[in-house]
Coordinates of C-alpha atoms and ligand atoms in Angstrom, one line a residue:
M14 CA -18.7 -5.7 7.7
V15 CA -17.1 -3.8 10.5
L16 CA -14.1 -5.0 12.5
L17 CA -13.9 -3.7 16.1
S18 CA -11.1 -4.3 18.5
G19 CA -11.1 -4.2 22.2
H20 CA -11.5 -6.7 25.1
G21 CA -14.3 -9.0 26.2
L22 CA -16.3 -8.5 23.0
Q23 CA -18.1 -11.9 23.1
V24 CA -21.5 -10.2 22.6
T25 CA -24.8 -11.8 23.4
K26 CA -26.9 -9.0 21.8
A27 CA -26.1 -6.3 19.2
A28 CA -28.5 -3.7 17.9
C29 CA -28.3 -0.3 16.4
N30 CA -30.4 2.8 17.0
L31 CA -31.9 3.2 13.5
P32 CA -34.6 0.9 12.0
E33 CA -32.8 1.1 8.7
V34 CA -29.7 -0.6 10.2
I35 CA -29.9 -4.3 10.9
V36 CA -27.2 -6.4 12.6
E37 CA -27.2 -9.5 10.5
R38 CA -24.6 -11.4 12.6
T39 CA -21.5 -11.0 14.7
Q40 CA -18.4 -13.1 15.3
A41 CA -16.0 -12.6 18.2
T42 CA -12.5 -13.8 17.8
Q43 CA -9.1 -13.9 19.6
G44 CA -10.8 -14.4 23.1
G45 CA -13.0 -11.4 22.5
D46 CA -10.3 -8.9 21.4
Y47 CA -11.9 -8.6 18.0
L48 CA -15.6 -8.5 16.9
F49 CA -16.8 -8.7 13.3
V50 CA -20.2 -7.1 12.8
W51 CA -22.1 -7.6 9.6
L52 CA -24.6 -4.8 9.1
K53 CA -27.4 -4.4 6.5
F54 CA -28.5 -1.0 5.5
G55 CA -32.1 -0.2 4.4
P56 CA -32.7 1.9 1.3
H57 CA -33.8 4.9 3.3
L58 CA -30.8 5.3 5.4
R59 CA -29.7 9.0 5.6
S60 CA -26.5 10.7 6.6
G61 CA -25.8 10.7 10.3
T62 CA -24.1 8.6 13.0
I63 CA -25.3 5.1 13.7
V64 CA -24.9 4.1 17.3
C65 CA -24.8 0.4 17.9
H66 CA -25.1 -1.2 21.4
L67 CA -23.3 -4.4 22.3
A68 CA -24.2 -6.4 25.3
T69 CA -22.0 -9.2 26.8
N70 CA -22.4 -11.3 29.9
N71 CA -20.0 -8.9 31.6
G72 CA -21.3 -5.5 30.6
E73 CA -22.3 -3.3 27.7
T74 CA -20.5 -1.0 25.3
S75 CA -21.3 0.8 22.1
F76 CA -19.7 2.0 18.9
E77 CA -20.5 4.8 16.5
L78 CA -20.4 4.5 12.7
P79 CA -20.7 7.7 10.7
V80 CA -22.6 7.2 7.4
S81 CA -23.1 9.8 4.7
N82 CA -24.9 10.1 1.4
R83 CA -22.7 9.9 -1.6
E84 CA -21.4 13.1 -2.9
A85 CA -22.2 14.0 -6.5
T86 CA -20.4 11.6 -8.8
A87 CA -19.7 14.0 -11.6
Q88 CA -16.1 14.3 -12.4
R89 CA -15.2 11.3 -10.3
F90 CA -14.4 7.7 -10.9
H91 CA -13.6 8.4 -14.6
G92 CA -10.8 5.9 -15.2
F93 CA -8.2 6.9 -17.7
S94 CA -7.3 6.9 -21.4
S95 CA -4.4 7.8 -23.6
D96 CA -5.6 11.5 -23.2
D97 CA -4.0 11.3 -19.7
V98 CA -0.4 11.4 -18.6
L99 CA 0.5 9.9 -15.2
Y100 CA 3.1 11.5 -12.9
L101 CA 4.4 9.4 -10.0
I102 CA 5.2 11.3 -6.8
M103 CA 6.6 10.0 -3.5
P104 CA 4.8 12.5 -1.2
D105 CA 7.5 12.4 1.4
R106 CA 10.1 13.5 -1.2
F107 CA 8.3 16.1 -3.3
A108 CA 7.4 19.3 -1.3
N109 CA 7.0 20.1 2.4
G110 CA 3.9 22.2 2.7
D111 CA 3.5 21.8 6.5
P112 CA 6.6 21.7 8.6
T113 CA 4.5 21.1 11.7
N114 CA 3.8 17.5 10.7
D115 CA 7.4 16.6 9.9
E116 CA 7.8 14.6 13.0
P117 CA 4.4 13.6 14.5
A118 CA 4.5 13.2 18.3
E119 CA 3.7 9.5 18.0
F120 CA 6.8 8.9 15.9
P121 CA 9.8 10.6 17.6
G122 CA 13.0 10.4 15.7
S123 CA 11.4 9.6 12.4
H124 CA 12.3 12.8 10.6
D125 CA 15.9 13.3 9.3
R126 CA 16.5 14.8 5.9
S127 CA 20.1 13.7 6.1
K128 CA 19.2 10.1 6.1
P129 CA 18.0 8.6 2.8
R130 CA 15.7 6.1 4.6
S131 CA 14.1 8.5 7.0
W132 CA 11.1 10.7 6.6
H133 CA 12.0 13.9 4.9
G134 CA 8.9 16.1 5.6
G135 CA 7.2 16.2 2.2
D136 CA 3.4 16.0 2.5
L137 CA 0.0 16.3 0.8
R138 CA -0.1 20.0 1.3
G139 CA 3.2 20.3 -0.5
I140 CA 1.7 18.6 -3.5
R141 CA -1.4 20.8 -3.4
E142 CA 0.8 23.8 -3.5
H143 CA 2.5 22.6 -6.6
I144 CA -0.5 21.8 -8.7
P145 CA 0.3 24.9 -10.8
Y146 CA 3.8 23.4 -11.4
L147 CA 2.3 20.2 -12.6
K148 CA -0.1 22.0 -14.9
E149 CA 2.7 24.1 -16.2
L150 CA 4.6 20.9 -17.0
G151 CA 1.5 19.4 -18.7
V152 CA 0.8 16.2 -16.7
N153 CA -2.8 15.6 -15.5
T154 CA -3.0 12.4 -13.5
L155 CA -1.1 11.9 -10.2
W156 CA -0.1 8.5 -8.9
L157 CA 1.1 8.9 -5.3
T158 CA 2.9 6.1 -3.5
P159 CA 0.8 4.9 -0.6
V160 CA -0.6 7.6 1.8
V161 CA -1.9 5.1 4.3
K162 CA -0.5 5.2 7.8
N163 CA 3.0 3.7 8.1
G164 CA 4.9 5.6 10.6
A165 CA 7.9 3.3 11.2
E166 CA 11.2 5.1 10.9
Q167 CA 12.0 3.8 7.4
D168 CA 8.5 3.6 6.0
Y169 CA 8.5 7.0 4.3
H170 CA 7.7 5.0 1.1
G171 CA 4.3 4.0 2.4
Y172 CA 4.4 0.2 1.6
G173 CA 4.3 -0.9 5.3
A174 CA 0.8 0.0 6.4
V175 CA -0.1 0.0 10.1
D176 CA -3.7 1.3 9.5
L177 CA -5.5 0.9 6.2
Y178 CA -8.1 3.5 7.2
A179 CA -5.8 6.5 8.0
V180 CA -3.5 8.8 6.2
D181 CA 0.0 8.8 7.6
P182 CA 0.4 11.8 10.0
H183 CA 3.7 12.7 8.3
L184 CA 1.8 13.4 5.1
G185 CA -1.3 15.1 6.6
N186 CA -4.7 13.6 7.3
L187 CA -7.8 12.4 5.4
E188 CA -9.2 15.9 5.1
E189 CA -6.0 17.0 3.4
Y190 CA -6.1 14.0 1.1
K191 CA -9.7 14.9 0.1
A192 CA -8.7 18.5 -0.4
L193 CA -5.9 17.4 -2.8
A194 CA -8.4 15.3 -4.7
S195 CA -10.8 18.2 -4.8
D196 CA -8.2 20.7 -5.9
L197 CA -7.1 18.3 -8.7
R198 CA -10.7 17.9 -9.9
Q199 CA -11.1 21.6 -10.1
Q200 CA -8.1 21.7 -12.4
R201 CA -9.6 18.8 -14.4
M202 CA -6.8 16.6 -13.2
K203 CA -7.0 13.1 -11.8
L204 CA -5.8 11.2 -8.7
F205 CA -4.7 7.5 -8.5
F206 CA -4.3 5.7 -5.1
D207 CA -1.6 3.1 -4.6
A208 CA -3.5 0.0 -3.4
V209 CA -1.5 -2.8 -1.6
P210 CA -3.9 -5.6 -0.8
N211 CA -1.0 -8.1 -0.8
H212 CA 0.5 -7.1 2.5
V213 CA 0.7 -4.7 5.4
G214 CA 3.8 -3.6 7.4
P215 CA 5.5 -5.7 10.0
R216 CA 4.4 -3.2 12.7
H217 CA 0.7 -3.5 11.9
P218 CA -1.1 -4.5 15.2
W219 CA -2.6 -7.4 13.4
V220 CA 0.8 -9.1 13.2
A221 CA 1.0 -9.5 17.0
E222 CA -2.6 -10.4 17.2
P223 CA -4.4 -11.3 14.0
P224 CA -8.2 -10.8 13.9
L225 CA -8.5 -14.4 12.7
P226 CA -6.0 -17.2 13.1
D227 CA -5.6 -17.4 9.3
W228 CA -5.8 -13.6 8.6
F229 CA -2.3 -13.9 7.1
H230 CA -0.6 -16.6 5.1
G231 CA 1.4 -18.0 8.0
T232 CA 2.5 -16.0 11.1
A233 CA 5.4 -13.7 12.1
R234 CA 7.2 -16.8 13.4
S235 CA 6.4 -19.2 10.6
H236 CA 5.8 -18.2 7.0
L237 CA 7.0 -18.7 3.5
D238 CA 9.5 -16.4 1.7
S239 CA 8.1 -14.8 -1.4
S240 CA 11.2 -15.8 -3.4
S241 CA 10.3 -18.3 -6.0
P242 CA 11.8 -21.7 -5.8
T243 CA 12.1 -21.7 -9.6
R244 CA 14.7 -19.3 -11.0
N245 CA 15.1 -18.2 -14.6
S246 CA 17.2 -21.2 -15.3
F247 CA 14.0 -23.3 -14.9
Y248 CA 13.0 -22.1 -18.4
G249 CA 16.5 -22.5 -19.8
K250 CA 17.5 -18.9 -20.0
P251 CA 19.5 -16.6 -17.8
A252 CA 17.9 -13.6 -16.1
P253 CA 17.7 -11.1 -18.9
T254 CA 18.2 -7.9 -16.9
G255 CA 20.4 -6.5 -14.3
I256 CA 17.4 -5.3 -12.3
F257 CA 15.9 -7.7 -9.8
N258 CA 12.6 -9.2 -10.5
D259 CA 10.9 -12.4 -9.3
P260 CA 10.3 -14.9 -12.1
F261 CA 6.6 -14.8 -12.4
G262 CA 6.6 -17.1 -15.4
V263 CA 5.3 -20.0 -13.2
L264 CA 2.2 -18.0 -12.3
A265 CA 1.3 -17.7 -16.0
D266 CA 2.3 -21.3 -16.9
P267 CA -0.5 -23.8 -17.2
H268 CA 1.9 -26.6 -16.6
A269 CA 3.4 -25.3 -13.3
T270 CA 2.6 -27.1 -10.1
A271 CA 1.0 -25.5 -7.0
A272 CA 4.4 -25.9 -5.3
M273 CA 6.1 -23.7 -7.9
R274 CA 3.6 -21.0 -7.3
R275 CA 2.9 -21.0 -3.6
N276 CA 5.9 -19.0 -2.4
L277 CA 5.1 -16.2 -4.8
T278 CA 1.4 -15.8 -3.8
E279 CA 1.6 -16.8 -0.1
G280 CA 5.1 -15.9 0.9
W281 CA 6.0 -12.7 2.8
L282 CA 7.6 -10.2 0.4
F283 CA 11.3 -9.9 1.1
G284 CA 10.6 -12.4 3.9
I285 CA 9.3 -9.6 6.1
L286 CA 6.0 -8.1 4.8
P287 CA 3.0 -9.9 6.4
D288 CA 1.0 -11.5 3.5
M289 CA -2.7 -11.1 3.6
N290 CA -4.7 -14.4 3.3
T291 CA -6.8 -13.2 0.5
E292 CA -8.3 -16.7 0.1
N293 CA -10.2 -16.2 3.4
P294 CA -13.5 -14.6 2.4
V295 CA -13.5 -12.3 5.5
V296 CA -10.0 -11.0 4.6
A297 CA -11.1 -10.5 1.0
K298 CA -14.2 -8.6 2.2
Y299 CA -12.1 -6.4 4.4
L300 CA -9.7 -5.5 1.6
I301 CA -12.5 -4.9 -1.0
Q302 CA -14.4 -2.6 1.4
N303 CA -11.1 -0.8 2.2
S304 CA -10.5 -0.1 -1.5
I305 CA -14.1 1.1 -2.1
W306 CA -13.8 3.4 0.9
W307 CA -10.7 5.2 -0.4
V308 CA -12.2 5.5 -3.9
E309 CA -15.4 6.9 -2.5
M310 CA -13.9 9.2 0.1
A311 CA -11.6 10.9 -2.4
G312 CA -13.6 10.4 -5.6
L313 CA -10.6 8.7 -7.2
D314 CA -10.3 7.9 -10.9
G315 CA -8.2 4.8 -10.5
L316 CA -5.9 2.6 -8.5
R317 CA -2.3 1.6 -9.1
V318 CA -2.1 -1.9 -7.8
D319 CA 1.1 -2.9 -6.1
T320 CA 2.7 -6.4 -6.4
F321 CA -0.1 -7.7 -8.5
P322 CA 1.3 -11.2 -9.2
Y323 CA 1.8 -11.9 -5.6
V324 CA -1.9 -12.1 -4.9
S325 CA -4.2 -14.9 -5.9
R326 CA -6.1 -14.3 -9.2
S327 CA -9.4 -15.4 -7.7
F328 CA -9.0 -12.5 -5.2
W329 CA -8.4 -10.0 -8.0
Q330 CA -11.5 -11.2 -9.7
Q331 CA -13.6 -10.6 -6.6
W332 CA -11.9 -7.3 -5.8
H333 CA -12.5 -5.9 -9.3
A334 CA -16.1 -7.2 -9.3
G335 CA -16.7 -5.4 -5.9
L336 CA -15.2 -2.2 -7.2
R337 CA -16.8 -2.2 -10.7
R338 CA -20.2 -2.9 -9.3
I339 CA -20.1 0.7 -8.0
Y340 CA -17.5 2.3 -10.3
P341 CA -17.8 0.7 -13.7
N342 CA -15.2 3.1 -15.3
L343 CA -12.6 2.9 -12.5
A344 CA -9.2 2.2 -13.9
T345 CA -6.7 -0.3 -12.3
I346 CA -3.1 -0.5 -13.4
G347 CA -1.1 -3.4 -12.1
E348 CA 2.6 -3.6 -11.2
V349 CA 3.9 -6.8 -12.9
F350 CA 7.6 -6.3 -12.7
S351 CA 8.7 -8.6 -15.6
P352 CA 10.5 -8.0 -18.8
D353 CA 8.5 -10.8 -20.5
P354 CA 5.3 -9.7 -22.2
T355 CA 3.9 -13.2 -22.1
V356 CA 4.0 -12.8 -18.3
T357 CA 2.8 -9.2 -18.0
S358 CA -0.1 -9.7 -20.5
F359 CA -1.3 -12.8 -18.7
F360 CA -2.4 -10.7 -15.7
V361 CA -4.4 -8.2 -17.7
G362 CA -8.2 -8.6 -17.4
G363 CA -10.8 -8.5 -20.1
R364 CA -10.7 -12.2 -20.8
K365 CA -10.5 -15.5 -18.9
Q366 CA -7.1 -17.2 -18.9
W367 CA -6.5 -21.0 -18.8
D368 CA -7.4 -21.0 -15.1
G369 CA -10.9 -19.8 -15.9
I370 CA -10.2 -16.4 -14.2
D371 CA -10.5 -12.9 -15.6
S372 CA -8.4 -10.8 -13.2
G373 CA -10.5 -7.7 -14.1
L374 CA -7.3 -5.6 -14.2
T375 CA -7.6 -2.7 -16.7
T376 CA -4.0 -2.7 -17.7
V377 CA -0.4 -3.0 -16.6
F378 CA 2.7 -0.8 -16.6
D379 CA 4.7 -1.7 -19.7
Y380 CA 7.7 -3.3 -18.1
P381 CA 8.9 -5.1 -21.2
L382 CA 9.0 -1.8 -23.0
F383 CA 10.7 -0.2 -20.0
F384 CA 13.5 -2.8 -20.1
A385 CA 13.8 -2.4 -23.9
I386 CA 14.1 1.4 -23.7
R387 CA 16.7 1.2 -20.9
D388 CA 18.6 -1.5 -22.7
V389 CA 18.6 0.5 -26.0
L390 CA 19.4 3.9 -24.6
A391 CA 21.8 3.1 -21.7
G392 CA 22.9 -0.4 -22.5
G393 CA 23.6 0.0 -26.2
A394 CA 21.2 -2.7 -27.3
P395 CA 19.9 -2.6 -30.8
A396 CA 17.2 0.1 -31.3
G397 CA 15.1 -2.7 -32.9
R398 CA 14.4 -4.0 -29.4
I399 CA 11.7 -1.3 -29.2
A400 CA 10.0 -2.7 -32.3
N401 CA 10.4 -6.2 -30.8
A402 CA 8.6 -5.1 -27.6
L403 CA 5.8 -3.5 -29.5
R404 CA 5.4 -6.5 -31.8
Q405 CA 4.1 -8.4 -28.9
D406 CA 1.1 -6.0 -28.3
T407 CA -0.9 -8.8 -29.9
L408 CA -0.8 -10.5 -26.5
Y409 CA -2.9 -7.7 -24.9
P410 CA -6.6 -7.1 -25.3
H411 CA -6.0 -3.4 -25.2
P412 CA -2.4 -2.4 -26.0
E413 CA -3.5 1.2 -26.2
R414 CA -4.1 1.1 -22.4
L415 CA -0.6 0.0 -21.6
A416 CA 1.4 2.5 -19.6
P417 CA 4.8 3.0 -21.1
F418 CA 7.5 4.5 -18.7
F419 CA 11.2 4.7 -18.4
A420 CA 11.5 5.3 -14.7
N421 CA 9.8 4.8 -11.4
H422 CA 10.7 4.7 -7.7
D423 CA 12.1 1.1 -7.9
V424 CA 14.8 1.6 -10.5
P425 CA 17.8 3.9 -10.8
R426 CA 17.2 7.3 -12.3
M427 CA 17.6 7.2 -16.1
V428 CA 20.2 9.9 -16.2
S429 CA 22.3 8.0 -13.6
E430 CA 22.4 4.7 -15.3
A431 CA 25.9 3.7 -16.6
G432 CA 25.9 4.6 -20.3
S433 CA 23.2 7.2 -20.1
S434 CA 23.4 11.0 -20.7
P435 CA 21.1 14.1 -20.7
E436 CA 20.5 13.5 -24.4
K437 CA 19.5 9.9 -23.8
L438 CA 17.1 11.0 -21.0
L439 CA 15.4 13.3 -23.4
C440 CA 15.1 10.5 -26.0
A441 CA 13.4 8.4 -23.3
F442 CA 10.9 11.1 -22.6
A443 CA 10.2 11.5 -26.3
L444 CA 9.7 7.8 -26.9
V445 CA 7.4 7.3 -23.9
L446 CA 5.3 10.4 -24.9
T447 CA 4.9 9.4 -28.6
L448 CA 4.6 5.5 -28.5
R449 CA 1.1 4.1 -27.9
G450 CA -0.5 4.0 -24.5
I451 CA -0.9 6.1 -21.4
P452 CA 2.5 7.4 -20.4
Q453 CA 3.9 7.4 -16.8
L454 CA 6.6 9.8 -15.8
Y455 CA 8.5 10.0 -12.5
Y456 CA 8.8 13.2 -10.4
G457 CA 12.0 15.1 -11.0
D458 CA 13.1 13.4 -14.2
E459 CA 11.9 16.6 -16.0
I460 CA 14.8 18.5 -14.3
A461 CA 17.2 15.5 -14.7
M462 CA 17.2 14.6 -11.0
S463 CA 19.9 11.9 -10.5
G464 CA 20.1 8.9 -8.2
G465 CA 21.1 5.3 -8.2
N466 CA 19.3 2.4 -6.6
D467 CA 16.5 2.8 -4.0
P468 CA 16.5 4.9 -1.9
D469 CA 19.0 7.2 -3.9
N470 CA 16.4 7.4 -6.7
R471 CA 14.0 9.1 -4.2
R472 CA 15.8 12.3 -3.4
D473 CA 14.0 15.4 -2.4
F474 CA 12.7 17.6 -5.3
P475 CA 14.9 20.7 -5.1
G476 CA 12.9 23.7 -3.9
G477 CA 10.3 21.7 -2.2
W478 CA 11.7 22.6 1.3
P479 CA 12.0 26.1 2.8
G480 CA 15.7 27.1 2.5
D481 CA 16.6 24.7 -0.3
A482 CA 19.6 26.0 -2.2
Q483 CA 18.0 25.4 -5.5
N484 CA 14.3 25.7 -6.6
G485 CA 13.6 23.4 -9.6
F486 CA 9.9 24.3 -9.5
L487 CA 10.8 27.8 -10.9
E488 CA 12.5 28.6 -14.2
S489 CA 14.7 31.0 -12.3
G490 CA 15.9 28.2 -10.1
R491 CA 16.9 25.8 -12.8
T492 CA 20.3 25.5 -14.4
P493 CA 20.4 26.2 -18.2
E494 CA 20.6 22.4 -18.8
Q495 CA 17.6 21.7 -16.6
Q496 CA 15.6 24.4 -18.2
K497 CA 16.4 23.1 -21.7
L498 CA 15.2 19.6 -20.7
F499 CA 12.1 21.0 -18.8
S500 CA 11.1 23.0 -21.9
A501 CA 11.5 20.0 -24.2
V502 CA 9.4 17.8 -22.0
Q503 CA 6.8 20.6 -21.7
R504 CA 6.8 20.9 -25.5
L505 CA 6.4 17.1 -25.9
L506 CA 3.5 17.1 -23.5
A507 CA 1.8 20.0 -25.3
L508 CA 2.3 18.2 -28.7
R509 CA 0.6 15.2 -27.2
R510 CA -2.4 17.4 -26.2
E511 CA -2.5 19.1 -29.6
H512 CA -2.1 16.1 -31.8
A513 CA -4.7 13.3 -31.5
A514 CA -2.4 11.0 -33.5
L515 CA 0.1 11.0 -30.6
R516 CA -2.6 9.9 -28.3
T517 CA -4.8 7.6 -30.3
G518 CA -3.1 7.1 -33.7
K519 CA -2.5 3.7 -35.0
L520 CA 1.2 2.8 -34.7
F521 CA 3.1 1.5 -37.7
H522 CA 6.8 0.6 -37.7
V523 CA 8.5 2.1 -40.8
F524 CA 12.1 1.4 -40.1
S525 CA 14.1 -0.4 -37.5
D526 CA 17.7 -1.5 -37.2
D527 CA 20.6 -1.5 -34.6
D528 CA 20.8 2.3 -34.5
S529 CA 17.3 3.7 -35.3
Y530 CA 13.6 3.1 -34.9
L531 CA 11.1 5.1 -37.0
F532 CA 7.3 4.8 -36.6
V533 CA 4.2 6.6 -37.7
R534 CA 1.2 7.4 -35.6
Q535 CA -1.8 7.7 -37.9
T536 CA -5.4 8.9 -37.5
E537 CA -7.9 9.7 -40.3
D538 CA -6.8 13.3 -40.2
E539 CA -3.1 13.2 -39.4
R540 CA 0.1 11.3 -40.0
L541 CA 3.0 11.9 -37.7
L542 CA 6.5 10.3 -38.3
V543 CA 8.6 9.9 -35.3
V544 CA 12.3 9.4 -35.9
F545 CA 14.5 8.0 -33.2
N546 CA 18.3 7.8 -33.9
N547 CA 20.2 6.2 -31.1
S548 CA 23.6 6.6 -32.9
T549 CA 25.8 9.4 -31.6
K550 CA 26.3 10.3 -35.3
P551 CA 23.8 11.8 -37.7
R552 CA 22.4 9.4 -40.3
T553 CA 20.4 9.4 -43.4
M554 CA 17.8 6.8 -44.2
V555 CA 16.0 6.3 -47.5
L556 CA 12.5 4.8 -47.1
P557 CA 10.2 3.8 -50.0
Q558 CA 6.7 5.2 -49.4
A559 CA 4.7 2.5 -51.2
N560 CA 2.4 0.4 -49.1
T561 CA 3.2 2.3 -45.9
P562 CA 1.3 5.0 -44.1
M563 CA 3.8 7.4 -45.6
E564 CA 2.3 6.7 -49.1
D565 CA 1.5 9.8 -51.1
A566 CA 3.0 12.2 -48.6
L567 CA 4.2 15.1 -50.6
R568 CA 5.8 17.2 -47.8
S569 CA 6.7 17.1 -44.2
T570 CA 6.8 19.6 -41.5
A571 CA 9.0 19.2 -38.4
I572 CA 7.0 19.8 -35.2
Y573 CA 9.7 18.6 -32.8
G574 CA 13.4 18.1 -33.2
D575 CA 15.8 18.6 -36.0
A576 CA 15.3 15.7 -38.4
T577 CA 14.7 16.7 -42.1
V578 CA 12.8 14.9 -44.8
Q579 CA 13.1 15.3 -48.5
I580 CA 10.5 13.5 -50.7
I581 CA 12.0 12.5 -54.0
G582 CA 9.9 10.4 -56.3
K583 CA 8.3 7.8 -54.1
E584 CA 11.0 7.8 -51.5
M585 CA 11.6 9.7 -48.3
R586 CA 15.1 10.7 -47.6
I587 CA 15.3 11.3 -43.8
T588 CA 18.2 12.8 -42.0
A589 CA 18.3 12.6 -38.3
P590 CA 20.8 14.2 -35.9
G591 CA 22.8 12.0 -33.6
Q592 CA 21.1 10.8 -30.4
S593 CA 17.8 12.4 -31.1
V594 CA 14.0 12.0 -31.5
S595 CA 12.1 14.1 -34.0
I596 CA 8.5 14.3 -34.9
L597 CA 7.3 15.3 -38.4
S598 CA 3.9 15.9 -39.8
L599 CA 3.3 14.4 -43.2
D600 CA 0.8 15.7 -45.7
Ligands
CA25 CA1 5.8 18.2 6.4
CA26 CA1 0.5 -12.6 -1.4

């Protein structure tokens, strides 16, 4: 399906210049300002440019459609596993590899590094130039916030698309994006695209003139707000976190009414982002084709899926079916911003839920664990909250695919949260990199970048711009404290690569209370004990070994951190420094 825009497109005849291309049907809309053309390709179609002629009662025109054979699929569309570590970058804020695109001619006044909500000049070339840094750190899978064309003065973040088939000119162009993907593949690294089928930006040309009258849920003048009419008090409990999140409970609740759900799935996010009418099959087709196009063009391994609960589940089922028909291993990871695992797990695919729908989603970011880690480290909550989050893994078909994280672009930097500290930041890294799942890190946390709420949590990576006073990409440019943290994170990432138990080992709780949480990651060949002490004071714990994965261990070797273990009789006497994580190998 091709969507053309123009004038007077009420065609009476449409035909293309190749016998392998058949025009199945056409539909003109909006007084001829749009034309949908459904094409069918024969099996012998070859690379080239299709030219299709359109005839109307008032004249003729034509359009060209480039087609190409698929590139070799080796090393593409792999999906992900716990062998991978995701690293989230906001391209505008990481590194400026091309100062000539800082303020594209069509967006005058958009670039101003002194304004936190303006474009700052970072781009795709800047990321390409820093692949060696990412390799040196030890991450292998990049999630970039949306690279689609936005352009409006404050849309540096990418979530306000004005063209779903173009790279934003501040960031580069499609060739530059493909080059980034290719460079990453050469380094055996992966690339995830941030897909946003829920909405486009308020300045998308569709808003003034939608291709179909029901292209969006509502119109710019008349639409629902995405805020749910039911607040947390509906379920008799107060909002459990200080961080805003819509109560998605009604979407997972078999007893909720359509009225309780409708604002969430059909409302305009924040009351301003035009909400795609994904129930219209033509809109669904457009969005599915668009996602396939990006995956194919760049050879992507996966998609991070924005605002997942805000889109109807039947759409997600179709969208995944469309993608997986071509890319059976493609990974999709959904944003379900909720502290409640009964809510986050509901959206994961792999099984039908009470509505008869399997969303198809590979996995979700582990928001419940995120809230637990923040509450424990910064908020002084009991360390046992971590065990409590993990206990609920039973809700997920594949808990080993969950993506634990302690920061992203929507929450304050860990080190800047009240009650946090550099030591706590390092504990957060160590937990996320040793608990089960596929970890996700946020750019700059490895050098303790600070920042409060959005957009302060999206500062420029120091050294990414010519003339920056500091260069955090180089050891020589880091402060001693930053270097200490960077080295520790690098070490944790290396240990993850070296020890299969940290990637795939079965996880056992072995001790948990208000101050400490201890767990073992076990494979057939290896047992690793991870000791997290959240108290500022050192402490000693005595754990019986019987009927635990520590059974019969005769000695331990510290591979990270300063905890010590003495094995006396059938007991392990574990001493952990204050505010620390340690990893010990048991044999
Ligand atoms: Ca630039
Ligand atoms: Ca929606």
